[in-house]
CSV table of C-alpha atoms and ligand atoms in Angstrom, one decimal:
chain,number,residue,atom,x,y,z
A,27,UNK,CA,-0.2,0.0,0.0
A,28,UNK,CA,0.8,3.6,-1.5
A,29,UNK,CA,2.4,5.7,1.7
A,30,UNK,CA,2.5,9.2,1.4
A,31,UNK,CA,2.4,12.4,3.8
A,32,UNK,CA,-0.3,15.2,3.2
A,33,UNK,CA,1.4,18.1,6.0
A,34,UNK,CA,-1.5,20.9,6.4
A,35,UNK,CA,-1.1,24.6,6.7
A,36,UNK,CA,-2.4,27.1,9.7
A,37,UNK,CA,-4.3,28.7,6.2
A,38,UNK,CA,-5.6,25.3,4.6
A,39,UNK,CA,-7.3,24.7,8.8
A,40,UNK,CA,-7.9,27.9,8.5
A,41,UNK,CA,-12.2,28.2,9.4
A,42,UNK,CA,-14.8,24.7,9.6
A,43,UNK,CA,-14.7,25.1,5.8
A,44,UNK,CA,-11.1,24.6,5.7
A,45,UNK,CA,-11.1,21.4,7.3
A,46,UNK,CA,-13.9,20.1,5.3
A,47,UNK,CA,-12.5,20.4,2.4
A,48,UNK,CA,-8.8,19.1,3.9
A,49,UNK,CA,-10.6,16.1,4.6
A,50,UNK,CA,-12.1,16.0,1.3
A,51,UNK,CA,-8.7,15.9,-0.5
A,52,UNK,CA,-7.9,13.0,2.7
A,53,UNK,CA,-11.2,11.1,1.4
A,54,UNK,CA,-9.9,11.3,-2.8
A,55,UNK,CA,-6.1,9.9,-1.4
A,56,UNK,CA,-7.4,6.5,0.2
A,57,UNK,CA,-10.8,5.9,-1.9
A,58,UNK,CA,-7.2,5.6,-4.2
A,59,UNK,CA,-6.3,3.2,-2.0
A,60,UNK,CA,-3.6,5.3,-0.2
A,61,UNK,CA,-2.3,5.8,3.5
A,62,UNK,CA,-1.7,8.2,4.4
A,63,UNK,CA,0.0,10.3,7.5
A,64,UNK,CA,-1.1,13.8,8.1
A,65,UNK,CA,0.4,16.3,9.7
A,66,UNK,CA,-1.4,19.8,10.8
A,67,UNK,CA,-0.6,23.1,11.6
A,68,UNK,CA,-2.0,25.4,13.4
A,69,UNK,CA,-4.7,26.6,12.6
A,70,UNK,CA,-4.7,30.3,10.6
A,71,UNK,CA,-2.5,32.7,12.7
A,72,UNK,CA,-3.3,31.3,16.4
A,73,UNK,CA,0.8,30.5,16.6
A,74,UNK,CA,2.2,34.6,16.3
A,75,UNK,CA,-1.4,34.8,18.5
A,76,UNK,CA,-0.4,32.6,20.9
A,77,UNK,CA,3.1,33.9,21.1
A,78,UNK,CA,1.5,36.9,21.3
A,79,UNK,CA,-0.1,35.9,24.2
A,80,UNK,CA,3.0,34.7,26.3
A,81,UNK,CA,4.8,38.3,25.5
A,82,UNK,CA,1.3,39.6,26.6
A,83,UNK,CA,0.7,37.7,29.9
A,84,UNK,CA,4.5,39.1,31.1
A,85,UNK,CA,4.3,42.4,30.8
A,86,UNK,CA,0.4,42.4,31.9
A,87,UNK,CA,-1.0,39.0,32.8
A,88,UNK,CA,-5.1,39.5,33.5
A,89,UNK,CA,-4.4,40.9,29.5
A,90,UNK,CA,-2.4,38.1,28.2
A,91,UNK,CA,-5.2,35.6,29.8
A,92,UNK,CA,-8.0,37.7,28.2
A,93,UNK,CA,-6.4,37.4,24.7
A,94,UNK,CA,-5.7,33.4,25.6
A,95,UNK,CA,-9.3,33.6,26.5
A,96,UNK,CA,-10.0,35.0,22.9
A,97,UNK,CA,-7.8,32.2,21.0
A,98,UNK,CA,-10.2,29.8,22.8
A,99,UNK,CA,-13.4,31.6,22.4
A,100,UNK,CA,-12.2,31.6,18.0
A,101,UNK,CA,-11.3,28.0,18.6
A,102,UNK,CA,-14.9,26.7,20.2
A,103,UNK,CA,-16.5,28.9,17.5
A,104,UNK,CA,-15.7,26.8,14.5
A,105,UNK,CA,-16.2,23.5,16.8
A,106,UNK,CA,-19.6,25.4,16.8
A,107,UNK,CA,-19.6,25.4,13.1
A,108,UNK,CA,-17.8,22.2,12.3
A,109,UNK,CA,-19.8,19.7,14.7
A,110,UNK,CA,-23.3,18.9,15.3
A,111,UNK,CA,-22.2,18.2,18.2
A,112,UNK,CA,-19.1,20.3,20.1
A,113,UNK,CA,-19.4,19.3,23.7
A,114,UNK,CA,-16.2,17.0,23.1
A,115,UNK,CA,-14.5,19.5,21.3
A,116,UNK,CA,-15.0,22.8,23.5
A,117,UNK,CA,-14.1,20.5,26.6
A,118,UNK,CA,-10.8,19.3,24.3
A,119,UNK,CA,-10.1,22.6,23.3
A,120,UNK,CA,-11.5,25.0,26.9
A,121,UNK,CA,-9.2,22.1,29.0
A,122,UNK,CA,-6.0,23.1,26.1
A,123,UNK,CA,-6.7,26.4,27.1
A,124,UNK,CA,-6.3,25.8,30.9
A,125,UNK,CA,-2.8,24.7,29.9
A,126,UNK,CA,-1.0,27.4,28.4
A,127,UNK,CA,-3.3,29.4,31.6
A,128,UNK,CA,-1.3,26.5,33.2
A,129,UNK,CA,1.6,26.7,32.1
A,130,UNK,CA,1.5,30.7,32.2
A,131,UNK,CA,1.4,30.5,36.0
A,132,UNK,CA,5.2,29.6,36.2
A,133,UNK,CA,7.4,29.5,38.7
A,134,UNK,CA,9.4,32.2,38.3
A,135,UNK,CA,13.0,31.7,36.3
A,136,UNK,CA,11.4,29.4,33.8
A,137,UNK,CA,13.9,30.2,31.0
A,138,UNK,CA,11.8,32.1,27.6
A,139,UNK,CA,13.0,30.1,25.3
A,140,UNK,CA,11.8,26.9,28.2
A,141,UNK,CA,8.4,28.6,28.2
A,142,UNK,CA,7.2,29.1,24.9
A,143,UNK,CA,7.7,26.1,23.5
A,144,UNK,CA,5.9,24.6,26.8
A,145,UNK,CA,2.3,28.1,25.8
A,146,UNK,CA,3.0,28.3,21.6
A,147,UNK,CA,3.1,24.5,21.2
A,148,UNK,CA,-0.8,24.4,21.8
A,149,UNK,CA,-1.8,25.5,18.7
A,150,UNK,CA,-1.0,22.7,16.6
A,151,UNK,CA,-3.1,20.7,19.8
A,152,UNK,CA,-5.7,22.6,19.4
A,153,UNK,CA,-6.0,22.5,15.8
A,154,UNK,CA,-5.3,18.5,15.2
A,155,UNK,CA,-7.8,18.2,18.0
A,156,UNK,CA,-10.6,19.9,15.9
A,157,UNK,CA,-9.8,17.8,12.4
A,158,UNK,CA,-10.2,14.5,15.0
A,159,UNK,CA,-13.4,15.6,16.5
A,160,UNK,CA,-13.9,15.9,12.6
A,161,UNK,CA,-13.2,12.7,11.6
A,162,UNK,CA,-14.7,11.2,14.4
A,163,UNK,CA,-18.2,12.8,13.4
A,164,UNK,CA,-17.3,11.9,10.0
A,165,UNK,CA,-16.4,8.3,10.5
A,166,UNK,CA,-12.6,8.7,8.5
A,167,UNK,CA,-10.4,6.1,10.3
A,168,UNK,CA,-7.8,7.9,12.2
A,169,UNK,CA,-5.8,7.4,14.8
A,170,UNK,CA,-4.8,11.5,16.4
A,171,UNK,CA,-1.0,10.9,18.4
A,172,UNK,CA,1.6,13.2,19.9
A,173,UNK,CA,4.1,14.0,18.4
A,174,UNK,CA,5.9,14.5,21.6
A,175,UNK,CA,5.6,10.2,20.9
A,176,UNK,CA,7.5,10.6,17.3
A,177,UNK,CA,9.8,13.1,17.0
A,178,UNK,CA,12.4,12.7,19.2
A,179,UNK,CA,14.0,15.8,20.1
A,180,UNK,CA,17.4,17.3,22.7
A,181,UNK,CA,16.0,20.4,24.8
A,182,UNK,CA,17.5,22.7,22.6
A,183,UNK,CA,14.0,25.0,22.8
A,184,UNK,CA,12.9,26.6,19.9
A,185,UNK,CA,14.3,24.6,17.6
A,186,UNK,CA,15.2,21.2,18.6
A,187,UNK,CA,17.5,19.2,17.1
A,188,UNK,CA,15.8,15.7,15.9
A,189,UNK,CA,17.6,12.8,17.5
A,190,UNK,CA,17.6,11.0,14.7
A,191,UNK,CA,17.9,7.0,15.7
A,192,UNK,CA,15.1,7.5,18.3
A,193,UNK,CA,13.2,8.9,16.1
A,194,UNK,CA,13.3,6.7,13.8
A,195,UNK,CA,11.9,4.5,15.9
A,196,UNK,CA,9.7,5.5,17.2
A,197,UNK,CA,7.8,6.4,13.8
A,198,UNK,CA,8.1,2.8,12.9
A,199,UNK,CA,6.8,1.7,15.9
A,200,UNK,CA,3.2,3.8,15.5
A,201,UNK,CA,2.8,3.6,12.3
A,202,UNK,CA,3.4,-0.8,12.4
A,203,UNK,CA,1.4,-1.1,15.0
A,204,UNK,CA,-1.7,1.6,13.6
A,205,UNK,CA,-1.8,-0.2,10.7
A,206,UNK,CA,-2.0,-3.8,12.4
A,207,UNK,CA,-5.1,-2.6,14.4
A,208,UNK,CA,-6.6,-1.1,10.9
A,209,UNK,CA,-4.3,-0.6,8.6
A,210,UNK,CA,-7.0,2.0,6.5
A,211,UNK,CA,-6.3,4.4,9.1
A,212,UNK,CA,-4.6,8.0,9.1
A,213,UNK,CA,-2.1,8.5,11.6
A,214,UNK,CA,-3.1,12.2,12.3
A,215,UNK,CA,-0.6,14.4,14.5
A,216,UNK,CA,1.1,17.8,15.0
A,217,UNK,CA,3.9,19.8,13.0
A,218,UNK,CA,5.8,22.2,14.5
A,219,UNK,CA,6.3,20.3,18.3
A,220,UNK,CA,8.8,17.8,19.3
A,221,UNK,CA,9.0,16.0,22.7
A,222,UNK,CA,11.8,16.4,24.9
A,223,UNK,CA,14.2,14.0,27.3
A,224,UNK,CA,11.1,14.3,29.8
A,225,UNK,CA,8.7,14.3,27.3
A,226,UNK,CA,8.1,17.8,26.7
A,227,UNK,CA,7.4,19.8,24.2
A,228,UNK,CA,10.1,21.5,22.4
A,229,UNK,CA,9.5,23.1,19.4
A,230,UNK,CA,11.2,22.5,15.7
A,231,UNK,CA,11.2,26.2,14.6
A,232,UNK,CA,8.8,28.8,13.1
A,233,UNK,CA,7.4,27.8,9.6
A,234,UNK,CA,8.6,24.1,11.2
A,235,UNK,CA,6.0,21.3,10.4
A,236,UNK,CA,7.2,21.1,7.0
A,237,UNK,CA,10.6,20.0,8.7
A,238,UNK,CA,7.8,17.7,11.4
A,239,UNK,CA,6.1,16.3,7.2
A,240,UNK,CA,10.1,15.1,6.0
A,241,UNK,CA,10.9,13.2,8.9
A,242,UNK,CA,7.3,11.5,9.0
A,243,UNK,CA,8.3,10.6,5.7
A,244,UNK,CA,11.7,9.0,6.3
A,245,UNK,CA,11.3,7.8,9.0
A,246,UNK,CA,7.7,5.4,7.9
A,247,UNK,CA,9.6,5.8,4.3
A,248,UNK,CA,7.2,6.8,2.1
A,249,UNK,CA,6.5,7.6,-1.2
A,250,UNK,CA,6.3,11.1,-1.6
A,251,UNK,CA,5.2,14.2,1.1
A,252,UNK,CA,3.1,17.1,-0.5
A,253,UNK,CA,3.0,20.3,1.3
A,254,UNK,CA,-1.0,21.6,0.9
A,255,UNK,CA,-0.6,25.5,0.0
A,256,UNK,CA,-3.3,28.6,-0.5
A,257,UNK,CA,-0.4,28.9,-3.1
A,258,UNK,CA,-0.3,26.4,-6.6
A,259,UNK,CA,3.0,25.2,-5.5
A,260,UNK,CA,6.3,26.6,-6.2
A,261,UNK,CA,6.9,29.9,-8.1
A,262,UNK,CA,10.4,32.3,-8.6
A,263,UNK,CA,8.8,35.4,-6.6
A,264,UNK,CA,6.1,35.7,-4.0
A,265,UNK,CA,3.1,35.3,-6.8
A,266,UNK,CA,0.6,37.5,-4.2
A,267,UNK,CA,3.2,40.5,-4.5
A,268,UNK,CA,5.0,39.9,-8.2
A,269,UNK,CA,1.2,38.7,-10.2
A,270,UNK,CA,4.6,38.5,-13.6
A,271,UNK,CA,5.7,35.1,-10.8
A,272,UNK,CA,6.2,31.7,-13.1
A,273,UNK,CA,5.4,28.3,-11.8
A,274,UNK,CA,8.3,26.2,-11.5
A,275,UNK,CA,6.8,22.9,-12.7
A,276,UNK,CA,10.3,20.7,-11.4
A,277,UNK,CA,13.0,22.2,-8.8
A,278,UNK,CA,16.2,20.2,-8.3
A,279,UNK,CA,16.2,19.7,-4.1
A,280,UNK,CA,19.1,21.9,-4.1
A,281,UNK,CA,17.0,24.8,-5.8
A,282,UNK,CA,14.2,24.6,-3.3
A,283,UNK,CA,16.9,24.6,-0.9
A,284,UNK,CA,18.9,27.4,-1.6
A,285,UNK,CA,14.6,29.7,-2.5
A,286,UNK,CA,14.1,28.2,1.2
A,287,UNK,CA,17.6,29.4,2.6
A,288,UNK,CA,17.0,33.1,0.7
A,289,UNK,CA,13.7,33.0,2.7
A,290,UNK,CA,10.9,32.1,0.4
A,291,UNK,CA,7.8,31.5,2.1
A,292,UNK,CA,7.3,27.8,0.4
A,293,UNK,CA,9.4,25.3,3.0
A,294,UNK,CA,11.4,25.1,6.0
A,295,UNK,CA,14.8,24.7,4.3
A,296,UNK,CA,15.4,21.9,7.1
A,297,UNK,CA,12.5,20.2,4.8
A,298,UNK,CA,14.8,19.4,2.2
A,299,UNK,CA,16.8,17.3,3.9
A,300,UNK,CA,15.5,14.3,4.8
A,301,UNK,CA,13.3,13.9,1.5
A,302,UNK,CA,17.0,14.7,-0.2
A,303,UNK,CA,19.2,11.9,2.2
A,304,UNK,CA,16.2,9.1,1.6
A,305,UNK,CA,14.9,10.3,-2.0
A,306,UNK,CA,11.6,10.8,-1.4
A,307,UNK,CA,10.2,13.7,-3.7
A,308,UNK,CA,8.4,16.4,-2.7
A,309,UNK,CA,4.8,17.8,-4.3
A,310,UNK,CA,3.6,21.7,-3.3
A,311,UNK,CA,0.3,21.4,-4.0
A,312,UNK,CA,-3.0,24.5,-4.1
A,313,UNK,CA,-5.5,22.3,-1.7
A,314,UNK,CA,-7.9,24.9,-3.0
A,315,UNK,CA,-7.0,23.3,-6.5
A,316,UNK,CA,-5.9,20.2,-5.5
A,317,UNK,CA,-6.1,18.3,-9.2
A,318,UNK,CA,-3.5,21.3,-10.2
A,319,UNK,CA,-0.2,19.5,-10.4
A,320,UNK,CA,1.7,22.0,-8.5
A,321,UNK,CA,5.6,21.8,-8.3
A,322,UNK,CA,7.2,18.9,-8.2
A,323,UNK,CA,11.1,18.4,-6.0
A,324,UNK,CA,13.5,15.8,-6.6
A,325,UNK,CA,16.7,15.4,-7.5
A,326,UNK,CA,16.1,16.1,-10.6
A,327,UNK,CA,18.9,18.8,-12.1
A,328,UNK,CA,16.3,21.6,-12.6
A,329,UNK,CA,16.6,22.4,-16.7
A,330,UNK,CA,17.1,26.6,-16.7
A,331,UNK,CA,16.3,28.2,-13.3
A,332,UNK,CA,14.7,31.1,-14.4
A,333,UNK,CA,15.7,34.6,-12.6
A,334,UNK,CA,13.7,33.9,-9.0
A,335,UNK,CA,13.3,37.3,-6.6
A,336,UNK,CA,12.9,35.9,-3.0
A,337,UNK,CA,12.5,38.6,-0.6
A,338,UNK,CA,12.7,38.3,3.5
A,339,UNK,CA,11.2,40.9,5.5
A,340,UNK,CA,11.7,41.6,8.8
A,341,UNK,CA,15.8,41.9,8.9
A,342,UNK,CA,18.1,43.9,11.0
A,343,UNK,CA,21.9,44.8,10.3
A,344,UNK,CA,24.3,45.1,12.9
A,345,UNK,CA,27.7,47.0,12.5
A,346,UNK,CA,30.1,46.1,14.2
A,347,UNK,CA,33.7,47.3,14.4
A,348,UNK,CA,36.3,47.1,16.9
A,349,UNK,CA,35.9,50.0,19.8
A,350,UNK,CA,39.7,50.2,20.0
A,351,UNK,CA,39.9,51.0,16.2
A,352,UNK,CA,41.8,48.1,15.4
A,353,UNK,CA,41.9,46.1,12.4
A,354,UNK,CA,39.0,43.4,12.3
A,355,UNK,CA,40.8,39.5,13.0
A,356,UNK,CA,41.1,36.4,13.3
A,357,UNK,CA,40.1,36.1,16.9
A,358,UNK,CA,38.0,39.4,16.7
A,359,UNK,CA,36.0,36.9,14.2
A,360,UNK,CA,35.5,34.2,15.7
A,361,UNK,CA,34.4,35.8,18.7
A,362,UNK,CA,32.1,37.8,17.0
A,363,UNK,CA,29.9,34.5,14.9
A,364,UNK,CA,30.8,32.9,18.8
A,365,UNK,CA,29.0,35.4,20.1
A,366,UNK,CA,26.2,35.2,17.0
A,367,UNK,CA,25.6,31.6,18.0
A,368,UNK,CA,25.7,31.3,21.0
A,369,UNK,CA,23.0,34.1,21.4
A,370,UNK,CA,20.9,32.5,18.5
A,371,UNK,CA,21.3,34.9,16.1
A,372,UNK,CA,20.4,33.3,12.9
A,373,UNK,CA,23.0,35.2,9.8
A,374,UNK,CA,21.3,35.7,7.2
A,375,UNK,CA,23.8,37.8,5.0
A,376,UNK,CA,27.0,39.3,6.0
A,377,UNK,CA,29.4,41.8,3.9
A,378,UNK,CA,33.3,41.9,5.8
A,379,UNK,CA,36.0,45.1,5.1
A,380,UNK,CA,39.3,45.5,7.2
A,381,UNK,CA,37.4,48.0,9.8
A,382,UNK,CA,34.0,46.5,9.8
A,383,UNK,CA,31.4,43.7,9.0
A,384,UNK,CA,28.2,43.4,8.9
A,385,UNK,CA,25.6,40.9,9.5
A,386,UNK,CA,21.9,40.3,8.3
A,387,UNK,CA,20.0,39.4,11.5
A,388,UNK,CA,16.5,38.2,11.7
A,389,UNK,CA,15.4,41.4,13.6
A,390,UNK,CA,13.9,39.5,16.8
A,391,UNK,CA,14.5,41.8,19.6
A,392,UNK,CA,15.0,38.6,22.7
A,393,UNK,CA,18.3,37.1,20.6
A,394,UNK,CA,19.6,40.6,18.7
A,395,UNK,CA,20.3,41.7,22.5
A,396,UNK,CA,21.4,39.1,24.1
A,397,UNK,CA,24.5,39.6,21.2
A,398,UNK,CA,24.8,43.3,22.0
A,399,UNK,CA,25.3,42.5,25.8
A,400,UNK,CA,27.9,39.6,25.3
A,401,UNK,CA,30.0,41.8,21.9
A,402,UNK,CA,29.0,45.4,24.3
A,403,UNK,CA,32.6,45.5,26.3
A,404,UNK,CA,35.3,45.1,22.8
A,405,UNK,CA,32.9,46.2,19.8
A,406,UNK,CA,31.2,49.2,18.6
A,407,UNK,CA,27.7,47.9,17.0
A,408,UNK,CA,25.2,50.5,14.8
A,409,UNK,CA,22.0,48.5,14.7
A,410,UNK,CA,19.5,49.3,12.1
A,411,UNK,CA,16.0,48.0,11.5
A,412,UNK,CA,13.2,47.8,9.7
A,413,UNK,CA,14.8,46.0,7.0
A,414,UNK,CA,14.1,43.5,4.1
A,415,UNK,CA,17.2,40.7,2.3
A,416,UNK,CA,15.7,40.8,-1.5
A,417,UNK,CA,17.8,37.8,-2.6
A,418,UNK,CA,17.5,37.5,-6.9
A,419,UNK,CA,18.9,34.6,-8.8
A,420,UNK,CA,19.7,34.7,-12.3
A,421,UNK,CA,19.0,38.4,-12.2
A,422,UNK,CA,18.5,40.0,-14.5
A,423,UNK,CA,18.0,43.8,-15.0
A,424,UNK,CA,15.0,44.8,-15.0
A,425,UNK,CA,14.4,42.5,-11.8
A,426,UNK,CA,16.6,43.7,-10.1
A,427,UNK,CA,15.7,48.1,-10.6
A,428,UNK,CA,12.2,47.7,-10.5
A,429,UNK,CA,12.3,45.4,-6.9
A,430,UNK,CA,14.8,48.3,-5.2
A,431,UNK,CA,14.1,51.1,-6.9
A,432,UNK,CA,14.7,54.8,-5.7
A,433,UNK,CA,15.7,52.5,-2.3
A,434,UNK,CA,20.5,52.5,-1.8
A,435,UNK,CA,21.6,49.2,-0.8
A,436,UNK,CA,22.5,49.2,2.6
A,437,UNK,CA,24.9,46.1,2.5
A,438,UNK,CA,25.3,44.4,-1.5
A,439,UNK,CA,26.4,40.8,-1.6
A,440,UNK,CA,26.9,38.9,-5.4
A,441,UNK,CA,27.7,36.8,-7.1
A,442,UNK,CA,28.1,35.4,-11.3
A,443,UNK,CA,24.7,33.3,-10.0
A,444,UNK,CA,23.4,35.8,-7.0
A,445,UNK,CA,22.7,38.9,-5.9
A,446,UNK,CA,21.7,40.2,-2.7
A,447,UNK,CA,20.6,43.7,-1.6
A,448,UNK,CA,20.4,44.9,2.3
A,449,UNK,CA,17.1,47.7,2.0
A,450,UNK,CA,14.6,49.0,3.9
A,451,UNK,CA,11.8,47.5,4.3
A,452,UNK,CA,8.6,49.2,1.7
A,453,UNK,CA,5.9,48.8,3.8
B,504,LIG,N1,2.3,27.0,13.6
B,504,LIG,C1,3.5,27.1,13.2
B,504,LIG,C2,4.0,28.5,12.6
B,504,LIG,O1,3.5,29.0,12.0
B,504,LIG,C3,4.1,26.0,12.6
B,504,LIG,C4,4.2,25.6,11.2
B,504,LIG,O2,2.9,26.4,10.9
B,504,LIG,O3,4.1,25.5,10.0
B,504,LIG,O4,4.9,28.7,13.6
B,505,MG,MG1,1.3,27.7,11.4
C-alpha cells in the first residue's frame, strides 16, 4: 500500500470550511488506496497569537489571559461551525486553554524559550483536536498521535535538534502498531512539535511543520510528501506581490533549498535534508485546486532556473567595529561568531571589510539584545531595523531595478549567479 504524508498548513485549516476541504482531499486519497499520515499546523495565525499572548502575559497577566480567552473562543466557534455535537471538542479546547494558563503561571526563573515551547506548541494541539473531532463525526478512520512521542529532540528550546535514531524507531513502531490494528486508518499528528528528554514540548522553529512532515516521511519510508498550500506551487517570486511570477513545475532539492534559505516562504529549509537523503519527492500543491500538478521537488536537475526573486522581511543590520579602532582580525571574527551562535542569532547575509563586518540578521529583538550585550565590551555596534533582504538568482536587469526602486542598498553581496541586497523595507 502506497504511503503518503500530507502536511496541512495553517491557511488550510483556518476555519470549519478549511477543515471540511482538507477532509475531502484526505478521503480522495484514501479512495485511491493510499495509506496516509497527516501533519497539521495550528489554525490560521494561531501561532502568532500565542506568541503575542505569551509576551503580553509577561508584561500584564490579566491582558494576557484575556487574549488567551479570545483565542480559545475562536477555536470554540470553529468547533460550533464544524460539528453537529461540538461539546466534546469544546471541552478539549477549554482544557488546552487551562493548560496554557497553568503554563503561564510558571514558577519564576523559567527560561523564556522553555516557557515559549510549552505555551506556543499548544496551537497545533488545538488544531488536531478539531480535525480529529470532525473525522470522528464523519467516521473517517484515524488515530490522533502526540507528535512528542514520534519526533524526539534534545531540549534546544524553539529549535529542537532532532534525535534521528529514536525518532525513526518511534515512527516505525507507531506506524506498525497503528496499521496492524486497521490498515486503512490515517495517522494524524501535530507539526512543529517534538518531545524533549522528559516528553516536554520542544518546537522545531517557526514554520517547522514542513520539517515534521519530512521527518515522518523519512521515518515511515513514504512514497512522497505533499505540502498543501494556499498557492499553486513554488514560484520564482511571491505571486501575491508579483503578478507576473512564474510557477516552477519541477525543482531539484538543492534549488528548493536555496530558495527556502534565501527566505522564500515555500518550505522550511530543514525539510529538504531528510527527503533528499532518502530520495523522497516533495510536492507543493494547492489545497484550493488539488487536481492541479503543483511543483515537484526531487533529485532531477532543474532544466534552467528562471530568474528568481526572494524578499525576506523583518531583518536588522548590525554594523560591527572594534572599539579601539583596530582592524578586524581572525580572533575578533571568531568572537563575533561565537557570540552570534550563543545568542542564537540567525545570520542571513554578511559583508566584511578590514574595519567593519555587517551582519544581516532576523529582527528578533530578544536574541539581538543578548548579542549586543555579549559584544559590548570590545566592539561598537550600530543597529538598523525594519529592513528586508532581497535575493535575486540569475538576476535580470528589469527585476533588479524594479525591486529596489529608488532605495539605496545598505549591504550588497553578489557573484555570477546570485545578487543580494539589504534595503529599507518598503511597507
Ligand atoms: N504553526 C507553526 C508556525 O506558524 C508551525 C507551522 O506553521 O509550520 O510557525
Ligand atoms: Mg503555522
